[in-house]
Amino acid sequence: MGRDASGGEALPPLFLRWFESRGWQPRAHQLALLGLARAGKSALLIAPTGAGKTLAGFLPSLADLAAQSTADPQRKRGLHTLYISPLKALAVDVKRNLEAPVAEMDLPISIETRTGDTPQNRRQRQRRDPPDILMTTPEQLALLLSYKEAGEFFGSLSCVVLDELHALANSKRGDLLALGLARLAKLAPKLRRVGLSATVAEPDALRHYLMPQTGDEESLSEIVVAPPGARPEISVLTPADEGREEVRIPWSGHSARHALPAVYEAIRANRTALVFVNTRSQAEFVFQELWRLNEDALPIALHHGSLVAEARRKVEAAMSAGTLRAVVCTSTLDLGIDWGEVDLVVNMGAPKGASRLAQRIGRANHRLDEPSRAMLVPANRFEVLECEAARAAALEGAQDGMIAREGALDVLAQHVLGCACSEPFDPDALYREVRSAAPYRALSREDFGKVVDFVSTGGYALKNYDRFARLRPNAKAEGDMRLRAASPAVIQQYRMNIGTIVEAPMLKVRMVKSRGRRPIGGMGGRYLGEIEEYFIDQLSPGDTFLFAGHVLRFEGLAETEALVTKSNAAEPMIPSYYGGKFPLSTYLASRVRRMFAHREEWAALPAPVREWLEIQAWRSVLPGESNLLVECFPRGDRFYLVCYPFEGRLAHQTLGMLLTRRLDRAGARPLGFVASEYSLALWCLRDPGLMHERHEFTMAELFAEDMLGDDLDAWLAESSLLKRTFRDCAIISGLIERRFPGQEKSGRQVTFSSDLIYNVLREHEPDHILLRATYNDAATGLLDVGRVAEMLKRVKGRILLKRLDRVSPLAVPVLLDIGKVSVRGEADEALLSEAADDLIAEATRLV
């Protein structure tokens, strides 16, 4: 940017003295953003953890507010800077870090947070008397834009800072945020935008997302790239690292229970550790197991999104104060949290993505010139390879790329209704505004009209039902084409159901003192958080489960609350959560395939894993980088087909469903399938490997690309997957509300309502805008159709069929997944380990 950080001449004297009092010098990228702000330009800053990225984003705002206060101490205050974070915890953390320089320089600047945890009275006061700087989330931005005073509230806005932008841009939350930014551009035309990110594979794509789509390259933001920090120190925990060769690496499973004693020793050896897991279920399990090992009574805490807000805030405050030795946490803490005393990050299981690992490593040691330390803990043998691939990617600074996507139509419907709640809108003017949001730049006027018609009437099939009429003509004057919200009840319904994150129906968990088979109203007790309704439905009074770090005994239901008491049960169930698992990224999957194909990369692997691969090469063959290995073998009274696409669980599940249909037509009589992140196993009554000998199917025909045509359509028509996806789209679009004043719908009520509407639309309006949104979601999310298509294209003409007389070493892990009982989750893995011995012995027998 042409500015020299060493002189610091661009900083106001007050700020320069503050830097000097800390023994700091302003960094070049901090001064670059200050210079761009003075020129009225927007910027995307890409900077490593510990480089002062957050201060760089806010420095222009602090300097501007300080100058305004000096020039006019009696100035009328208004919202100056809006900070948008993907996480509530990050918004709170950034506020705390920003308050330090404001207090030390005695700046008359007010800073507040506004999230779903903010009390209602404070939110109302913020709308009347906004702070200078407001820290919030995309959902709260959408809510603020829905009020009639939005123009006045945002009229003074000078800057919006979007933190960890990469984590938002490529999702439905990103679609909602982009639409909100387009509206802000109308309310505050001179608004500057500042995007902050530490991990960006495609900066130019993120720059286009950040700015309005005007077709003018001059309107794009400047990209500022800070120098990289010190290379992280990353280890992969294996038996050799523990110094105990007798500790075996499991063939299957996801708990990493075998490594927890070593993880506890690592916690003891460091000041503060963050122990990241990939699911809330695993968080509960790991926390409980660490407490069983905690003979030193170390202060170890638990943090995930289903815990009550007070518990989460208490953990965050204790971490900031330096009073905890470890926190077991999910992705609720893996973006941007700045706790300088964290000297070790532990990732339980494989990270599933190179960018996610880089983010988590960045939570350790927020000092740019010192390396962050991380330890990866593979849960099974395949994960050893994935961890090594992720480690290599992190050391190279490689990142996962963004997935191309178009803006979701259900999110657009929600935004259209939100605009109408604020003020009447002209459809043509709103269309132009929506097109300026990057995800919607290709939206046709016809599709936009269908969305507006859907919000207005529900569409052709539903327009005769008054409950779906949410917009009406403004009709203030002749020729007024504007539309407005149909009633105050519609506005209230919108505000209570805003957002794009659709969790499974939840029940509050309340701790009570009285134990009994019948719940008693008014028993008091504190809330622990929320748990999914489907899990509670499976419990009987007296059953026990892990939650919020406690072993709990289920006592019964009282309206929308699950009443529980403390228990000492030895084998509690572990709740699982809908949509909780991360998919394996395409980039990491390709690196794992490469490790199989290049033996020189095996040197970093522990001896048991190397031996596993060598026996596989001797018994069968190893997968290549671009081919598809298919193994067929008998076991018991069944015949198995196992393939190794390495494309992630979602893609493999879709492939399994489609292959099952084809094998059924071929006469193989398939009985079922199971998918892992790395492989897919199907079992049949007839040998699928002999299909080609009966001239019914060759392997090339079985894996032909045309399976994504009629086979996919036929399967979708029969499955319940589209109904579940439709329910989420209906909730996001506002067609079905989860919450309404004075009532809360149960999960069964919501499902019943959405299923009825889905059936009506399928029969009478199959091209309905919500059905299109449903198909798009299913294809890109639950089915991962694009990834299956790329895989089938990649392996065309490169399918390697290997007929075996028994199970191969590589097939053992996926076969061990057959028959797992999901409700007990990790607790069953000890039993599975015992049951696996025969299968492992069979696979590794040399004769």
Short mmCIF file of N, CA, C and O in Angstrom, two decimals, residues 591-685:
data_model
loop_
_atom_site.label_atom_id
_atom_site.label_comp_id
_atom_site.label_asym_id
_atom_site.label_seq_id
_atom_site.Cartn_x
_atom_site.Cartn_y
_atom_site.Cartn_z
N ARG A 591 -5.49 -35.10 -0.92
CA ARG A 591 -4.18 -35.32 -0.31
C ARG A 591 -4.09 -36.72 0.31
O ARG A 591 -3.03 -37.36 0.29
N VAL A 592 -5.19 -37.20 0.87
CA VAL A 592 -5.18 -38.55 1.44
C VAL A 592 -5.00 -39.58 0.33
O VAL A 592 -4.24 -40.55 0.47
N ARG A 593 -5.71 -39.39 -0.80
CA ARG A 593 -5.53 -40.32 -1.93
C ARG A 593 -4.07 -40.34 -2.39
O ARG A 593 -3.52 -41.39 -2.74
N ARG A 594 -3.46 -39.16 -2.38
CA ARG A 594 -2.06 -39.07 -2.82
C ARG A 594 -1.15 -39.84 -1.87
O ARG A 594 -0.18 -40.48 -2.29
N MET A 595 -1.46 -39.80 -0.56
CA MET A 595 -0.63 -40.53 0.40
C MET A 595 -0.69 -42.03 0.15
O MET A 595 0.32 -42.74 0.28
N PHE A 596 -1.85 -42.56 -0.23
CA PHE A 596 -1.95 -43.98 -0.54
C PHE A 596 -1.08 -44.34 -1.74
O PHE A 596 -0.46 -45.40 -1.78
N ALA A 597 -1.05 -43.45 -2.72
CA ALA A 597 -0.38 -43.77 -3.97
C ALA A 597 1.14 -43.59 -3.91
O ALA A 597 1.85 -44.15 -4.74
N HIS A 598 1.64 -42.80 -2.94
CA HIS A 598 3.07 -42.50 -2.89
C HIS A 598 3.67 -43.05 -1.60
O HIS A 598 3.54 -42.46 -0.53
N ARG A 599 4.34 -44.18 -1.72
CA ARG A 599 4.87 -44.86 -0.54
C ARG A 599 5.92 -44.02 0.18
O ARG A 599 6.14 -44.21 1.38
N GLU A 600 6.59 -43.11 -0.53
CA GLU A 600 7.61 -42.31 0.13
C GLU A 600 7.00 -41.40 1.22
O GLU A 600 7.71 -40.94 2.11
N GLU A 601 5.70 -41.18 1.16
CA GLU A 601 5.03 -40.36 2.17
C GLU A 601 4.66 -41.17 3.41
O GLU A 601 4.13 -40.62 4.38
N TRP A 602 4.89 -42.48 3.39
CA TRP A 602 4.53 -43.31 4.54
C TRP A 602 5.53 -43.19 5.67
O TRP A 602 5.27 -43.67 6.78
N ALA A 603 6.67 -42.58 5.41
CA ALA A 603 7.72 -42.52 6.44
C ALA A 603 7.23 -41.84 7.71
O ALA A 603 7.68 -42.18 8.82
N ALA A 604 6.32 -40.88 7.57
CA ALA A 604 5.82 -40.15 8.74
C ALA A 604 4.78 -40.93 9.52
O ALA A 604 4.39 -40.52 10.62
N LEU A 605 4.32 -42.05 8.98
CA LEU A 605 3.24 -42.80 9.62
C LEU A 605 3.79 -43.73 10.70
O LEU A 605 4.90 -44.26 10.57
N PRO A 606 3.01 -43.97 11.75
CA PRO A 606 3.44 -44.92 12.79
C PRO A 606 3.48 -46.34 12.24
O PRO A 606 2.80 -46.68 11.26
N ALA A 607 4.28 -47.19 12.86
CA ALA A 607 4.52 -48.55 12.37
C ALA A 607 3.24 -49.35 12.16
O ALA A 607 3.10 -50.03 11.13
N PRO A 608 2.24 -49.32 13.08
CA PRO A 608 1.03 -50.12 12.85
C PRO A 608 0.29 -49.71 11.58
O PRO A 608 -0.30 -50.55 10.90
N VAL A 609 0.31 -48.41 11.26
CA VAL A 609 -0.40 -47.95 10.06
C VAL A 609 0.37 -48.34 8.80
O VAL A 609 -0.22 -48.76 7.80
N ARG A 610 1.70 -48.20 8.85
CA ARG A 610 2.50 -48.63 7.70
C ARG A 610 2.28 -50.13 7.42
O ARG A 610 2.12 -50.55 6.28
N GLU A 611 2.27 -50.91 8.49
CA GLU A 611 2.06 -52.36 8.34
C GLU A 611 0.69 -52.65 7.75
O GLU A 611 0.53 -53.53 6.90
N TRP A 612 -0.30 -51.90 8.19
CA TRP A 612 -1.68 -52.04 7.68
C TRP A 612 -1.71 -51.81 6.17
O TRP A 612 -2.31 -52.59 5.42
N LEU A 613 -1.05 -50.76 5.71
CA LEU A 613 -1.02 -50.46 4.28
C LEU A 613 -0.21 -51.51 3.51
O LEU A 613 -0.57 -51.89 2.39
N GLU A 614 0.89 -51.98 4.09
CA GLU A 614 1.72 -52.98 3.40
C GLU A 614 0.98 -54.31 3.24
O GLU A 614 1.07 -54.96 2.20
N ILE A 615 0.23 -54.71 4.27
CA ILE A 615 -0.56 -55.94 4.16
C ILE A 615 -1.65 -55.77 3.10
O ILE A 615 -1.95 -56.69 2.33
N GLN A 616 -2.26 -54.56 3.06
CA GLN A 616 -3.26 -54.29 2.04
C GLN A 616 -2.66 -54.43 0.64
O GLN A 616 -3.26 -55.04 -0.25
N ALA A 617 -1.47 -53.86 0.44
CA ALA A 617 -0.82 -53.95 -0.87
C ALA A 617 -0.52 -55.41 -1.24
O ALA A 617 -0.59 -55.80 -2.41
N TRP A 618 -0.18 -56.24 -0.25
CA TRP A 618 0.13 -57.64 -0.50
C TRP A 618 -1.14 -58.46 -0.74
O TRP A 618 -1.20 -59.29 -1.65
N ARG A 619 -2.17 -58.21 0.08
CA ARG A 619 -3.41 -58.99 0.00
C ARG A 619 -4.29 -58.57 -1.17
O ARG A 619 -4.98 -59.37 -1.78
N SER A 620 -4.32 -57.27 -1.45
CA SER A 620 -5.21 -56.75 -2.48
C SER A 620 -4.43 -55.76 -3.34
O SER A 620 -3.52 -56.16 -4.07
N VAL A 621 -4.75 -54.50 -3.26
CA VAL A 621 -4.04 -53.44 -3.98
C VAL A 621 -4.40 -52.13 -3.28
O VAL A 621 -5.42 -52.05 -2.59
N LEU A 622 -3.57 -51.13 -3.43
CA LEU A 622 -3.84 -49.83 -2.82
C LEU A 622 -4.55 -48.92 -3.82
O LEU A 622 -4.27 -48.96 -5.02
N PRO A 623 -5.46 -48.06 -3.34
CA PRO A 623 -6.10 -47.10 -4.24
C PRO A 623 -5.07 -46.14 -4.83
O PRO A 623 -4.07 -45.82 -4.19
N GLY A 624 -5.31 -45.67 -6.03
CA GLY A 624 -4.45 -44.68 -6.65
C GLY A 624 -5.03 -43.28 -6.51
O GLY A 624 -6.11 -43.09 -5.94
N GLU A 625 -4.33 -42.30 -7.04
CA GLU A 625 -4.80 -40.91 -6.94
C GLU A 625 -6.05 -40.68 -7.76
O GLU A 625 -6.92 -39.91 -7.37
N SER A 626 -6.15 -41.31 -8.93
CA SER A 626 -7.27 -41.00 -9.83
C SER A 626 -8.15 -42.19 -10.15
O SER A 626 -9.17 -42.03 -10.83
N ASN A 627 -7.79 -43.40 -9.69
CA ASN A 627 -8.63 -44.55 -9.99
C ASN A 627 -9.61 -44.81 -8.84
O ASN A 627 -9.61 -44.10 -7.83
N LEU A 628 -10.45 -45.82 -9.01
CA LEU A 628 -11.37 -46.24 -7.96
C LEU A 628 -11.17 -47.73 -7.73
O LEU A 628 -11.43 -48.55 -8.62
N LEU A 629 -10.70 -48.08 -6.54
CA LEU A 629 -10.54 -49.48 -6.17
C LEU A 629 -11.88 -50.02 -5.68
O LEU A 629 -12.52 -49.44 -4.80
N VAL A 630 -12.31 -51.14 -6.28
CA VAL A 630 -13.54 -51.83 -5.87
C VAL A 630 -13.15 -53.25 -5.49
O VAL A 630 -12.59 -53.99 -6.31
N GLU A 631 -13.43 -53.63 -4.24
CA GLU A 631 -13.13 -54.99 -3.77
C GLU A 631 -14.44 -55.75 -3.57
O GLU A 631 -15.41 -55.21 -3.05
N CYS A 632 -14.42 -57.02 -4.00
CA CYS A 632 -15.58 -57.90 -3.78
C CYS A 632 -15.10 -59.17 -3.08
O CYS A 632 -14.09 -59.76 -3.48
N PHE A 633 -15.81 -59.56 -2.02
CA PHE A 633 -15.42 -60.76 -1.29
C PHE A 633 -16.64 -61.31 -0.53
O PHE A 633 -17.57 -60.58 -0.20
N PRO A 634 -16.61 -62.64 -0.25
CA PRO A 634 -17.69 -63.23 0.56
C PRO A 634 -17.35 -63.17 2.04
O PRO A 634 -16.17 -63.14 2.43
N ARG A 635 -18.36 -63.14 2.85
CA ARG A 635 -18.18 -63.28 4.31
C ARG A 635 -19.49 -63.76 4.89
O ARG A 635 -20.52 -63.09 4.75
N GLY A 636 -19.44 -64.91 5.57
CA GLY A 636 -20.67 -65.50 6.06
C GLY A 636 -21.57 -65.87 4.89
O GLY A 636 -21.13 -66.45 3.90
N ASP A 637 -22.84 -65.51 5.00
CA ASP A 637 -23.79 -65.81 3.92
C ASP A 637 -24.04 -64.58 3.04
O ASP A 637 -25.05 -64.51 2.35
N ARG A 638 -23.11 -63.64 3.06
CA ARG A 638 -23.28 -62.43 2.27
C ARG A 638 -22.08 -62.19 1.38
O ARG A 638 -21.00 -62.75 1.59
N PHE A 639 -22.30 -61.34 0.39
CA PHE A 639 -21.23 -60.91 -0.50
C PHE A 639 -21.08 -59.39 -0.37
O PHE A 639 -22.09 -58.67 -0.36
N TYR A 640 -19.86 -58.93 -0.28
CA TYR A 640 -19.60 -57.51 -0.03
C TYR A 640 -18.95 -56.85 -1.24
O TYR A 640 -18.10 -57.45 -1.93
N LEU A 641 -19.34 -55.63 -1.49
CA LEU A 641 -18.67 -54.75 -2.44
C LEU A 641 -18.20 -53.53 -1.65
O LEU A 641 -19.03 -52.83 -1.05
N VAL A 642 -16.90 -53.29 -1.62
CA VAL A 642 -16.33 -52.15 -0.90
C VAL A 642 -15.53 -51.31 -1.88
O VAL A 642 -14.68 -51.85 -2.61
N CYS A 643 -15.81 -50.00 -1.92
CA CYS A 643 -15.05 -49.10 -2.80
C CYS A 643 -14.49 -47.95 -1.97
O CYS A 643 -14.98 -47.67 -0.86
N TYR A 644 -13.49 -47.27 -2.52
CA TYR A 644 -12.73 -46.26 -1.76
C TYR A 644 -12.62 -44.95 -2.53
O TYR A 644 -11.57 -44.59 -3.06
N PRO A 645 -13.73 -44.19 -2.60
CA PRO A 645 -13.69 -42.92 -3.34
C PRO A 645 -12.97 -41.79 -2.58
O PRO A 645 -12.50 -40.85 -3.20
N PHE A 646 -12.94 -41.84 -1.25
CA PHE A 646 -12.35 -40.78 -0.42
C PHE A 646 -13.00 -39.43 -0.73
O PHE A 646 -12.33 -38.41 -0.88
N GLU A 647 -14.33 -39.39 -0.77
CA GLU A 647 -15.04 -38.15 -1.08
C GLU A 647 -15.93 -37.66 0.05
O GLU A 647 -16.70 -36.73 -0.14
N GLY A 648 -15.86 -38.27 1.21
CA GLY A 648 -16.64 -37.79 2.34
C GLY A 648 -17.94 -38.57 2.51
O GLY A 648 -18.49 -39.14 1.57
N ARG A 649 -18.44 -38.57 3.74
CA ARG A 649 -19.60 -39.39 4.10
C ARG A 649 -20.85 -39.03 3.28
O ARG A 649 -21.59 -39.91 2.83
N LEU A 650 -21.13 -37.73 3.07
CA LEU A 650 -22.34 -37.34 2.36
C LEU A 650 -22.34 -37.88 0.93
O LEU A 650 -23.33 -38.44 0.45
N ALA A 651 -21.22 -37.68 0.23
CA ALA A 651 -21.13 -38.18 -1.15
C ALA A 651 -21.24 -39.70 -1.19
O ALA A 651 -21.89 -40.26 -2.07
N HIS A 652 -20.63 -40.37 -0.22
CA HIS A 652 -20.67 -41.83 -0.20
C HIS A 652 -22.07 -42.35 0.10
O HIS A 652 -22.48 -43.39 -0.43
N GLN A 653 -22.81 -41.65 0.96
CA GLN A 653 -24.18 -42.08 1.23
C GLN A 653 -25.04 -41.98 -0.02
O GLN A 653 -25.83 -42.87 -0.32
N THR A 654 -24.86 -40.90 -0.76
CA THR A 654 -25.61 -40.75 -2.02
C THR A 654 -25.22 -41.85 -3.00
O THR A 654 -26.07 -42.47 -3.63
N LEU A 655 -23.93 -42.09 -3.12
CA LEU A 655 -23.45 -43.15 -4.01
C LEU A 655 -24.01 -44.50 -3.58
O LEU A 655 -24.41 -45.31 -4.42
N GLY A 656 -24.06 -44.76 -2.27
CA GLY A 656 -24.59 -46.03 -1.77
C GLY A 656 -26.05 -46.22 -2.13
O GLY A 656 -26.47 -47.32 -2.53
N MET A 657 -26.84 -45.15 -2.02
CA MET A 657 -28.25 -45.25 -2.37
C MET A 657 -28.44 -45.57 -3.85
O MET A 657 -29.28 -46.39 -4.23
N LEU A 658 -27.64 -44.90 -4.70
CA LEU A 658 -27.77 -45.11 -6.14
C LEU A 658 -27.25 -46.48 -6.57
O LEU A 658 -27.86 -47.16 -7.41
N LEU A 659 -26.13 -46.92 -5.99
CA LEU A 659 -25.60 -48.24 -6.32
C LEU A 659 -26.55 -49.34 -5.88
O LEU A 659 -26.69 -50.38 -6.55
N THR A 660 -27.21 -49.15 -4.76
CA THR A 660 -28.17 -50.15 -4.27
C THR A 660 -29.28 -50.37 -5.29
O THR A 660 -29.69 -51.51 -5.56
N ARG A 661 -29.77 -49.30 -5.89
CA ARG A 661 -30.83 -49.43 -6.90
C ARG A 661 -30.31 -50.20 -8.12
O ARG A 661 -31.01 -51.07 -8.66
N ARG A 662 -29.10 -49.89 -8.55
CA ARG A 662 -28.56 -50.56 -9.73
C ARG A 662 -28.28 -52.04 -9.46
O ARG A 662 -28.55 -52.90 -10.31
N LEU A 663 -27.74 -52.32 -8.30
CA LEU A 663 -27.47 -53.72 -7.96
C LEU A 663 -28.75 -54.52 -7.82
O LEU A 663 -28.80 -55.71 -8.13
N ASP A 664 -29.80 -53.86 -7.35
CA ASP A 664 -31.09 -54.55 -7.24
C ASP A 664 -31.61 -54.91 -8.62
O ASP A 664 -32.10 -56.03 -8.84
N ARG A 665 -31.47 -54.00 -9.59
CA ARG A 665 -31.91 -54.30 -10.95
C ARG A 665 -31.06 -55.40 -11.59
O ARG A 665 -31.53 -56.17 -12.42
N ALA A 666 -29.79 -55.47 -11.16
CA ALA A 666 -28.89 -56.49 -11.72
C ALA A 666 -29.10 -57.86 -11.09
O ALA A 666 -28.47 -58.84 -11.51
N GLY A 667 -29.95 -57.94 -10.07
CA GLY A 667 -30.22 -59.24 -9.45
C GLY A 667 -29.27 -59.60 -8.33
O GLY A 667 -29.26 -60.76 -7.88
N ALA A 668 -28.47 -58.66 -7.83
CA ALA A 668 -27.53 -58.96 -6.75
C ALA A 668 -28.23 -59.03 -5.40
O ALA A 668 -27.65 -59.48 -4.42
N ARG A 669 -29.47 -58.55 -5.34
CA ARG A 669 -30.28 -58.58 -4.11
C ARG A 669 -29.54 -57.90 -2.95
O ARG A 669 -29.22 -58.51 -1.94
N PRO A 670 -29.27 -56.61 -3.09
CA PRO A 670 -28.56 -55.88 -2.03
C PRO A 670 -29.41 -55.78 -0.76
O PRO A 670 -30.64 -55.64 -0.82
N LEU A 671 -28.75 -55.86 0.38
CA LEU A 671 -29.44 -55.81 1.68
C LEU A 671 -29.22 -54.50 2.41
O LEU A 671 -30.00 -54.13 3.29
N GLY A 672 -28.14 -53.79 2.10
CA GLY A 672 -27.87 -52.53 2.79
C GLY A 672 -26.49 -52.01 2.45
O GLY A 672 -25.74 -52.62 1.69
N PHE A 673 -26.17 -50.84 3.00
CA PHE A 673 -24.84 -50.26 2.80
C PHE A 673 -24.48 -49.40 4.00
O PHE A 673 -25.34 -48.99 4.78
N VAL A 674 -23.19 -49.12 4.14
CA VAL A 674 -22.71 -48.21 5.18
C VAL A 674 -21.60 -47.36 4.57
O VAL A 674 -20.78 -47.86 3.79
N ALA A 675 -21.61 -46.07 4.90
CA ALA A 675 -20.64 -45.14 4.32
C ALA A 675 -19.80 -44.51 5.42
O ALA A 675 -20.31 -44.16 6.49
N SER A 676 -18.51 -44.37 5.15
CA SER A 676 -17.62 -43.62 6.03
C SER A 676 -17.07 -42.43 5.24
O SER A 676 -17.45 -42.21 4.09
N GLU A 677 -16.16 -41.68 5.83
CA GLU A 677 -15.56 -40.56 5.11
C GLU A 677 -14.71 -41.03 3.94
O GLU A 677 -14.49 -40.28 2.98
N TYR A 678 -14.22 -42.28 4.01
CA TYR A 678 -13.22 -42.74 3.07
C TYR A 678 -13.71 -43.84 2.14
O TYR A 678 -13.17 -44.01 1.05
N SER A 679 -14.70 -44.61 2.57
CA SER A 679 -15.09 -45.78 1.80
C SER A 679 -16.59 -46.04 1.91
O SER A 679 -17.29 -45.41 2.72
N LEU A 680 -17.03 -46.99 1.10
CA LEU A 680 -18.45 -47.36 1.05
C LEU A 680 -18.52 -48.88 0.93
O LEU A 680 -17.82 -49.47 0.10
N ALA A 681 -19.34 -49.52 1.76
CA ALA A 681 -19.53 -50.97 1.72
C ALA A 681 -21.00 -51.30 1.48
O ALA A 681 -21.88 -50.74 2.14
N LEU A 682 -21.26 -52.18 0.53
CA LEU A 682 -22.60 -52.71 0.28
C LEU A 682 -22.56 -54.21 0.46
O LEU A 682 -21.56 -54.86 0.13
N TRP A 683 -23.64 -54.79 0.97
CA TRP A 683 -23.69 -56.25 1.10
C TRP A 683 -24.96 -56.78 0.43
O TRP A 683 -26.01 -56.17 0.46
N CYS A 684 -24.76 -57.95 -0.22
CA CYS A 684 -25.81 -58.52 -1.08
C CYS A 684 -25.93 -60.02 -0.81
O CYS A 684 -25.05 -60.64 -0.21
N LEU A 685 -27.03 -60.60 -1.29
CA LEU A 685 -27.21 -62.04 -1.21
C LEU A 685 -26.53 -62.76 -2.37
O LEU A 685 -26.22 -63.93 -2.28
#
